């Protein structure tokens, strides 16, 4: 069955960096677009970034543009999010989600806390 | 402030029909499909309605979606206690090289 498992979250100081990973299984990873979507504590969903199936096309929310980089390794069926210059407002649960029309599969999320 | 506008809360009694609205603009809902997600607190969101009105496999037919112009609606008929959750609308937005936009979410309470 389709499975997405995020990892890499944790506590980081403001200005620090973190790399999130999302391991996919149960389907042909290379055939899908993916997005990272985050949810701050007690808040709604916020789209962060997407990447095309080949990795050629990406885009970012204005709130993370220039600080976050999305990438993928189709050979490893893995999605990544490199997060630099982290701020307190980046504190959230980060979900990876497969795109098939809508976001039809989601991981369980990984918590990122930016605090000194 | 979310790009798509939803009421923050909605409520109903078991068996009732409840609707949740989602308002956008010509660059998102006006020109692209709307999806709806259900999120039970503490869990990941789940796709509830795809492409304005399509239910993925396993979603009860009590849930239905519609779209008109730059607005969309989610309807839940025969409300059940397990429907108590947060509901989000989302759409592709063609501005700024393309991005996904979400509504702020509606907390549904089953009284």
PDB file of C-alpha atoms in Angstrom:
ATOM      1  CA  UNK A   1       0.000   0.000   0.000  1.00  0.00           C
ATOM      2  CA  UNK A   2       1.029   3.617  -0.458  1.00  0.00           C
ATOM      3  CA  UNK A   3       3.219   4.806   2.381  1.00  0.00           C
ATOM      4  CA  UNK A   4       5.015   8.088   3.024  1.00  0.00           C
ATOM      5  CA  UNK A   5       7.273   8.377   6.051  1.00  0.00           C
ATOM      6  CA  UNK A   6       8.857  11.685   7.031  1.00  0.00           C
ATOM      7  CA  UNK A   7      11.933  12.054   9.192  1.00  0.00           C
ATOM      8  CA  UNK A   8      14.496  14.648  10.160  1.00  0.00           C
ATOM      9  CA  UNK A   9      12.451  16.954  12.329  1.00  0.00           C
ATOM     10  CA  UNK A  10      13.621  18.214  15.696  1.00  0.00           C
ATOM     11  CA  UNK A  11      14.638  21.213  17.746  1.00  0.00           C
ATOM     12  CA  UNK A  12      16.876  23.766  16.054  1.00  0.00           C
ATOM     13  CA  UNK A  13      18.018  27.246  16.995  1.00  0.00           C
ATOM     14  CA  UNK A  14      16.930  30.305  15.001  1.00  0.00           C
ATOM     15  CA  UNK A  15      19.186  30.716  11.995  1.00  0.00           C
ATOM     16  CA  UNK A  16      19.964  27.019  11.936  1.00  0.00           C
ATOM     17  CA  UNK A  17      19.375  24.381   9.282  1.00  0.00           C
ATOM     18  CA  UNK A  18      17.520  21.102   9.039  1.00  0.00           C
ATOM     19  CA  UNK A  19      16.955  18.565   6.271  1.00  0.00           C
ATOM     20  CA  UNK A  20      13.689  16.696   6.145  1.00  0.00           C
ATOM     21  CA  UNK A  21      13.292  13.419   4.292  1.00  0.00           C
ATOM     22  CA  UNK A  22      10.239  11.565   3.062  1.00  0.00           C
ATOM     23  CA  UNK A  23      10.601   7.894   2.141  1.00  0.00           C
ATOM     24  CA  UNK A  24       7.971   6.555  -0.233  1.00  0.00           C
ATOM     25  CA  UNK A  25       6.905   2.989  -0.895  1.00  0.00           C
ATOM     26  CA  UNK A  26       4.075   1.027  -2.449  1.00  0.00           C
ATOM     27  CA  UNK A  27       3.895   2.922  -5.749  1.00  0.00           C
ATOM     28  CA  UNK A  28       6.026   4.241  -8.612  1.00  0.00           C
ATOM     29  CA  UNK A  29       7.580   7.279  -6.960  1.00  0.00           C
ATOM     30  CA  UNK A  30       8.955   8.776 -10.176  1.00  0.00           C
ATOM     31  CA  UNK A  31       5.499   9.177 -11.669  1.00  0.00           C
ATOM     32  CA  UNK A  32       4.214  11.774  -9.241  1.00  0.00           C
ATOM     33  CA  UNK A  33       4.580  15.388  -8.216  1.00  0.00           C
ATOM     34  CA  UNK A  34       5.083  15.963  -4.480  1.00  0.00           C
ATOM     35  CA  UNK A  35       4.618  18.832  -2.086  1.00  0.00           C
ATOM     36  CA  UNK A  36       5.669  19.740   1.412  1.00  0.00           C
ATOM     37  CA  UNK A  37       2.812  21.165   3.475  1.00  0.00           C
ATOM     38  CA  UNK A  38       3.174  22.432   7.024  1.00  0.00           C
ATOM     39  CA  UNK A  39       0.890  23.104   9.954  1.00  0.00           C
ATOM     40  CA  UNK A  40       1.924  25.399  12.782  1.00  0.00           C
ATOM     41  CA  UNK A  41       0.634  24.445  16.241  1.00  0.00           C
ATOM     42  CA  UNK A  42      -3.093  25.117  16.419  1.00  0.00           C
ATOM     43  CA  UNK A  43      -3.135  26.593  12.909  1.00  0.00           C
ATOM     44  CA  UNK A  44      -4.269  25.577   9.451  1.00  0.00           C
ATOM     45  CA  UNK A  45      -2.483  23.957   6.547  1.00  0.00           C
ATOM     46  CA  UNK A  46       0.107  25.955   4.609  1.00  0.00           C
ATOM     47  CA  UNK A  47       1.574  24.759   1.324  1.00  0.00           C
ATOM     48  CA  UNK A  48       5.373  25.135   1.337  1.00  0.00           C
ATOM     49  CA  UNK A  49       6.799  23.780  -1.917  1.00  0.00           C
ATOM     50  CA  UNK A  50       6.227  21.407  -4.822  1.00  0.00           C
ATOM     51  CA  UNK A  51       8.478  19.451  -7.160  1.00  0.00           C
ATOM     52  CA  UNK A  52       7.634  17.881 -10.492  1.00  0.00           C
ATOM     53  CA  UNK A  53       7.995  14.172 -11.176  1.00  0.00           C
ATOM     54  CA  UNK A  54      11.376  14.634 -12.862  1.00  0.00           C
ATOM     55  CA  UNK A  55      12.547  17.288 -10.429  1.00  0.00           C
ATOM     56  CA  UNK A  56      12.837  19.855 -13.206  1.00  0.00           C
ATOM     57  CA  UNK A  57      10.145  22.156 -11.846  1.00  0.00           C
ATOM     58  CA  UNK A  58       9.845  23.509  -8.347  1.00  0.00           C
ATOM     59  CA  UNK A  59       8.123  26.388  -6.635  1.00  0.00           C
ATOM     60  CA  UNK A  60       7.921  27.777  -3.140  1.00  0.00           C
ATOM     61  CA  UNK A  61       5.630  29.793  -0.926  1.00  0.00           C
ATOM     62  CA  UNK A  62       6.818  33.353  -0.487  1.00  0.00           C
ATOM     63  CA  UNK A  63       7.334  32.678   3.223  1.00  0.00           C
ATOM     64  CA  UNK A  64      10.155  30.197   2.522  1.00  0.00           C
ATOM     65  CA  UNK A  65      11.494  31.286  -0.863  1.00  0.00           C
ATOM     66  CA  UNK A  66      15.267  31.666  -0.807  1.00  0.00           C
ATOM     67  CA  UNK A  67      15.596  29.685   2.437  1.00  0.00           C
ATOM     68  CA  UNK A  68      14.127  26.255   1.633  1.00  0.00           C
ATOM     69  CA  UNK A  69      15.070  23.886  -1.194  1.00  0.00           C
ATOM     70  CA  UNK A  70      12.996  20.922  -2.297  1.00  0.00           C
ATOM     71  CA  UNK A  71      14.622  17.994  -4.076  1.00  0.00           C
ATOM     72  CA  UNK A  72      14.024  14.335  -4.839  1.00  0.00           C
ATOM     73  CA  UNK A  73      15.921  11.162  -5.611  1.00  0.00           C
ATOM     74  CA  UNK A  74      13.752   8.957  -7.809  1.00  0.00           C
ATOM     75  CA  UNK A  75      16.216   6.078  -7.553  1.00  0.00           C
ATOM     76  CA  UNK A  76      15.779   6.093  -3.783  1.00  0.00           C
ATOM     77  CA  UNK A  77      12.044   6.964  -3.847  1.00  0.00           C
ATOM     78  CA  UNK A  78      12.775   9.858  -1.540  1.00  0.00           C
ATOM     79  CA  UNK A  79      11.772  13.488  -1.218  1.00  0.00           C
ATOM     80  CA  UNK A  80      13.743  16.102   0.681  1.00  0.00           C
ATOM     81  CA  UNK A  81      13.372  19.584   2.092  1.00  0.00           C
ATOM     82  CA  UNK A  82      16.521  21.498   2.987  1.00  0.00           C
ATOM     83  CA  UNK A  83      15.601  24.266   5.391  1.00  0.00           C
ATOM     84  CA  UNK A  84      18.108  27.042   6.080  1.00  0.00           C
ATOM     85  CA  UNK A  85      17.958  30.281   8.047  1.00  0.00           C
ATOM     86  CA  UNK A  86      15.154  28.884  10.139  1.00  0.00           C
ATOM     87  CA  UNK A  87      12.886  31.233  12.032  1.00  0.00           C
ATOM     88  CA  UNK A  88      10.517  30.780  14.955  1.00  0.00           C
ATOM     89  CA  UNK A  89       7.589  31.050  12.551  1.00  0.00           C
ATOM     90  CA  UNK A  90       8.813  27.935  10.718  1.00  0.00           C
ATOM     91  CA  UNK A  91       7.828  25.862  13.755  1.00  0.00           C
ATOM     92  CA  UNK A  92       5.290  23.347  12.478  1.00  0.00           C
ATOM     93  CA  UNK A  93       4.516  19.768  11.618  1.00  0.00           C
ATOM     94  CA  UNK A  94       5.815  19.200   8.094  1.00  0.00           C
ATOM     95  CA  UNK A  95       3.954  16.745   5.877  1.00  0.00           C
ATOM     96  CA  UNK A  96       5.024  15.343   2.540  1.00  0.00           C
ATOM     97  CA  UNK A  97       2.098  14.708   0.233  1.00  0.00           C
ATOM     98  CA  UNK A  98       1.692  12.967  -3.104  1.00  0.00           C
ATOM     99  CA  UNK A  99      -0.164  14.898  -5.760  1.00  0.00           C
ATOM    100  CA  UNK A 100      -2.693  13.113  -7.950  1.00  0.00           C
ATOM    101  CA  UNK A 101      -5.285  15.754  -8.718  1.00  0.00           C
ATOM    102  CA  UNK A 102      -5.468  16.526  -5.039  1.00  0.00           C
ATOM    103  CA  UNK A 103      -3.040  15.414  -2.348  1.00  0.00           C
ATOM    104  CA  UNK A 104      -4.176  11.820  -2.161  1.00  0.00           C
ATOM    105  CA  UNK A 105      -1.542  10.443   0.200  1.00  0.00           C
ATOM    106  CA  UNK A 106       0.104  12.100   3.201  1.00  0.00           C
ATOM    107  CA  UNK A 107       2.836  11.100   5.584  1.00  0.00           C
ATOM    108  CA  UNK A 108       2.356  11.177   9.337  1.00  0.00           C
ATOM    109  CA  UNK A 109       4.346  14.412   9.595  1.00  0.00           C
ATOM    110  CA  UNK A 110       7.559  15.416  11.327  1.00  0.00           C
ATOM    111  CA  UNK A 111       7.720  18.188  13.917  1.00  0.00           C
ATOM    112  CA  UNK A 112      10.164  21.041  13.514  1.00  0.00           C
ATOM    113  CA  UNK A 113      10.650  23.383  16.461  1.00  0.00           C
ATOM    114  CA  UNK A 114      12.721  26.513  15.989  1.00  0.00           C
ATOM    115  CA  UNK A 115      13.639  27.920  19.360  1.00  0.00           C
ATOM    116  CA  UNK A 116      16.610  29.069  21.373  1.00  0.00           C
TER     117      UNK A 116
ATOM    118  CA  UNK B   1      -4.504  35.208   6.289  1.00  0.00           C
ATOM    119  CA  UNK B   2      -5.444  32.415   3.910  1.00  0.00           C
ATOM    120  CA  UNK B   3      -5.964  32.935   0.176  1.00  0.00           C
ATOM    121  CA  UNK B   4      -9.170  30.888   0.268  1.00  0.00           C
ATOM    122  CA  UNK B   5     -11.845  31.967   2.741  1.00  0.00           C
ATOM    123  CA  UNK B   6     -13.734  29.489   4.902  1.00  0.00           C
ATOM    124  CA  UNK B   7     -15.932  30.035   7.950  1.00  0.00           C
ATOM    125  CA  UNK B   8     -13.919  29.180  11.065  1.00  0.00           C
ATOM    126  CA  UNK B   9     -16.631  26.984  12.509  1.00  0.00           C
ATOM    127  CA  UNK B  10     -19.768  25.034  11.682  1.00  0.00           C
ATOM    128  CA  UNK B  11     -22.015  22.758  13.668  1.00  0.00           C
ATOM    129  CA  UNK B  12     -24.951  20.414  13.377  1.00  0.00           C
ATOM    130  CA  UNK B  13     -26.792  17.648  15.131  1.00  0.00           C
ATOM    131  CA  UNK B  14     -26.618  13.970  14.148  1.00  0.00           C
ATOM    132  CA  UNK B  15     -28.581  13.312  10.964  1.00  0.00           C
ATOM    133  CA  UNK B  16     -28.531  16.945   9.844  1.00  0.00           C
ATOM    134  CA  UNK B  17     -27.059  18.322   6.641  1.00  0.00           C
ATOM    135  CA  UNK B  18     -24.215  20.808   6.962  1.00  0.00           C
ATOM    136  CA  UNK B  19     -22.466  22.858   4.297  1.00  0.00           C
ATOM    137  CA  UNK B  20     -19.063  24.532   4.420  1.00  0.00           C
ATOM    138  CA  UNK B  21     -18.207  27.285   1.968  1.00  0.00           C
ATOM    139  CA  UNK B  22     -14.907  28.201   0.363  1.00  0.00           C
ATOM    140  CA  UNK B  23     -14.389  31.464  -1.486  1.00  0.00           C
ATOM    141  CA  UNK B  24     -11.485  32.292  -3.759  1.00  0.00           C
ATOM    142  CA  UNK B  25     -10.667  34.233  -6.886  1.00  0.00           C
ATOM    143  CA  UNK B  26     -10.341  33.898 -10.634  1.00  0.00           C
ATOM    144  CA  UNK B  27      -6.727  32.702 -10.394  1.00  0.00           C
ATOM    145  CA  UNK B  28      -7.523  29.742  -8.148  1.00  0.00           C
ATOM    146  CA  UNK B  29     -11.079  28.421  -7.755  1.00  0.00           C
ATOM    147  CA  UNK B  30     -12.265  30.381 -10.774  1.00  0.00           C
ATOM    148  CA  UNK B  31      -9.957  28.476 -13.114  1.00  0.00           C
ATOM    149  CA  UNK B  32      -8.993  25.263 -11.306  1.00  0.00           C
ATOM    150  CA  UNK B  33     -10.537  22.372  -9.433  1.00  0.00           C
ATOM    151  CA  UNK B  34     -11.181  22.444  -5.714  1.00  0.00           C
ATOM    152  CA  UNK B  35     -10.202  19.686  -3.310  1.00  0.00           C
ATOM    153  CA  UNK B  36     -11.441  19.147   0.232  1.00  0.00           C
ATOM    154  CA  UNK B  37      -9.545  17.560   3.115  1.00  0.00           C
ATOM    155  CA  UNK B  38     -10.684  16.211   6.450  1.00  0.00           C
ATOM    156  CA  UNK B  39      -8.333  16.314   9.415  1.00  0.00           C
ATOM    157  CA  UNK B  40      -9.112  14.675  12.709  1.00  0.00           C
ATOM    158  CA  UNK B  41      -6.991  16.408  15.381  1.00  0.00           C
ATOM    159  CA  UNK B  42      -3.637  14.728  15.864  1.00  0.00           C
ATOM    160  CA  UNK B  43      -3.721  12.973  12.499  1.00  0.00           C
ATOM    161  CA  UNK B  44      -2.668  13.788   8.943  1.00  0.00           C
ATOM    162  CA  UNK B  45      -5.210  15.302   6.568  1.00  0.00           C
ATOM    163  CA  UNK B  46      -7.185  12.983   4.326  1.00  0.00           C
ATOM    164  CA  UNK B  47      -8.409  13.757   0.808  1.00  0.00           C
ATOM    165  CA  UNK B  48     -12.203  13.889   0.974  1.00  0.00           C
ATOM    166  CA  UNK B  49     -13.245  15.429  -2.340  1.00  0.00           C
ATOM    167  CA  UNK B  50     -11.122  15.624  -5.488  1.00  0.00           C
ATOM    168  CA  UNK B  51     -11.716  17.709  -8.616  1.00  0.00           C
ATOM    169  CA  UNK B  52     -14.667  19.670  -7.208  1.00  0.00           C
ATOM    170  CA  UNK B  53     -17.004  16.727  -6.677  1.00  0.00           C
ATOM    171  CA  UNK B  54     -15.211  13.381  -6.936  1.00  0.00           C
ATOM    172  CA  UNK B  55     -15.055  11.115  -3.915  1.00  0.00           C
ATOM    173  CA  UNK B  56     -11.924   8.968  -3.612  1.00  0.00           C
ATOM    174  CA  UNK B  57     -12.469   5.309  -2.920  1.00  0.00           C
ATOM    175  CA  UNK B  58     -13.690   4.722   0.621  1.00  0.00           C
ATOM    176  CA  UNK B  59     -15.219   8.156   1.185  1.00  0.00           C
ATOM    177  CA  UNK B  60     -18.908   7.811   2.092  1.00  0.00           C
ATOM    178  CA  UNK B  61     -21.427   9.297  -0.321  1.00  0.00           C
ATOM    179  CA  UNK B  62     -22.688  11.480   2.539  1.00  0.00           C
ATOM    180  CA  UNK B  63     -19.891  13.825   1.479  1.00  0.00           C
ATOM    181  CA  UNK B  64     -20.354  15.881  -1.686  1.00  0.00           C
ATOM    182  CA  UNK B  65     -18.679  18.865  -3.275  1.00  0.00           C
ATOM    183  CA  UNK B  66     -19.711  21.538  -5.725  1.00  0.00           C
ATOM    184  CA  UNK B  67     -18.217  24.592  -7.382  1.00  0.00           C
ATOM    185  CA  UNK B  68     -19.659  27.691  -8.975  1.00  0.00           C
ATOM    186  CA  UNK B  69     -17.552  30.548 -10.268  1.00  0.00           C
ATOM    187  CA  UNK B  70     -14.997  31.466  -7.622  1.00  0.00           C
ATOM    188  CA  UNK B  71     -16.702  29.610  -4.773  1.00  0.00           C
ATOM    189  CA  UNK B  72     -17.058  26.011  -3.703  1.00  0.00           C
ATOM    190  CA  UNK B  73     -18.990  24.108  -1.083  1.00  0.00           C
ATOM    191  CA  UNK B  74     -18.672  20.876   0.853  1.00  0.00           C
ATOM    192  CA  UNK B  75     -21.907  19.273   1.985  1.00  0.00           C
ATOM    193  CA  UNK B  76     -22.195  16.568   4.612  1.00  0.00           C
ATOM    194  CA  UNK B  77     -25.557  14.870   4.886  1.00  0.00           C
ATOM    195  CA  UNK B  78     -26.690  12.474   7.603  1.00  0.00           C
ATOM    196  CA  UNK B  79     -24.157  14.015   9.990  1.00  0.00           C
ATOM    197  CA  UNK B  80     -22.425  11.527  12.275  1.00  0.00           C
ATOM    198  CA  UNK B  81     -20.349  12.025  15.402  1.00  0.00           C
ATOM    199  CA  UNK B  82     -17.223  10.786  13.620  1.00  0.00           C
ATOM    200  CA  UNK B  83     -17.534  13.666  11.147  1.00  0.00           C
ATOM    201  CA  UNK B  84     -16.328  16.029  13.862  1.00  0.00           C
ATOM    202  CA  UNK B  85     -13.047  17.292  12.420  1.00  0.00           C
ATOM    203  CA  UNK B  86     -11.366  20.208  10.661  1.00  0.00           C
ATOM    204  CA  UNK B  87     -12.132  20.650   6.968  1.00  0.00           C
ATOM    205  CA  UNK B  88      -9.917  22.457   4.465  1.00  0.00           C
ATOM    206  CA  UNK B  89     -10.481  23.479   0.872  1.00  0.00           C
ATOM    207  CA  UNK B  90      -7.563  23.822  -1.531  1.00  0.00           C
ATOM    208  CA  UNK B  91      -6.977  24.780  -5.120  1.00  0.00           C
ATOM    209  CA  UNK B  92      -4.141  25.315  -7.579  1.00  0.00           C
ATOM    210  CA  UNK B  93      -3.421  28.979  -8.152  1.00  0.00           C
ATOM    211  CA  UNK B  94      -1.960  29.936 -11.498  1.00  0.00           C
ATOM    212  CA  UNK B  95      -0.328  33.127 -10.268  1.00  0.00           C
ATOM    213  CA  UNK B  96       3.376  33.399  -9.360  1.00  0.00           C
ATOM    214  CA  UNK B  97       4.499  30.371 -11.411  1.00  0.00           C
ATOM    215  CA  UNK B  98       1.806  28.218  -9.835  1.00  0.00           C
ATOM    216  CA  UNK B  99       1.235  27.312  -6.223  1.00  0.00           C
ATOM    217  CA  UNK B 100      -1.284  25.551  -4.026  1.00  0.00           C
ATOM    218  CA  UNK B 101      -3.522  27.615  -1.787  1.00  0.00           C
ATOM    219  CA  UNK B 102      -5.549  26.459   1.194  1.00  0.00           C
ATOM    220  CA  UNK B 103      -8.487  27.789   3.097  1.00  0.00           C
ATOM    221  CA  UNK B 104      -8.029  28.583   6.770  1.00  0.00           C
ATOM    222  CA  UNK B 105     -10.054  25.562   7.789  1.00  0.00           C
ATOM    223  CA  UNK B 106     -13.489  25.015   9.313  1.00  0.00           C
ATOM    224  CA  UNK B 107     -13.907  23.215  12.609  1.00  0.00           C
ATOM    225  CA  UNK B 108     -17.054  21.097  12.448  1.00  0.00           C
ATOM    226  CA  UNK B 109     -18.714  20.285  15.752  1.00  0.00           C
ATOM    227  CA  UNK B 110     -21.375  17.593  16.005  1.00  0.00           C
ATOM    228  CA  UNK B 111     -23.652  18.675  18.826  1.00  0.00           C
TER     229      UNK B 111
END
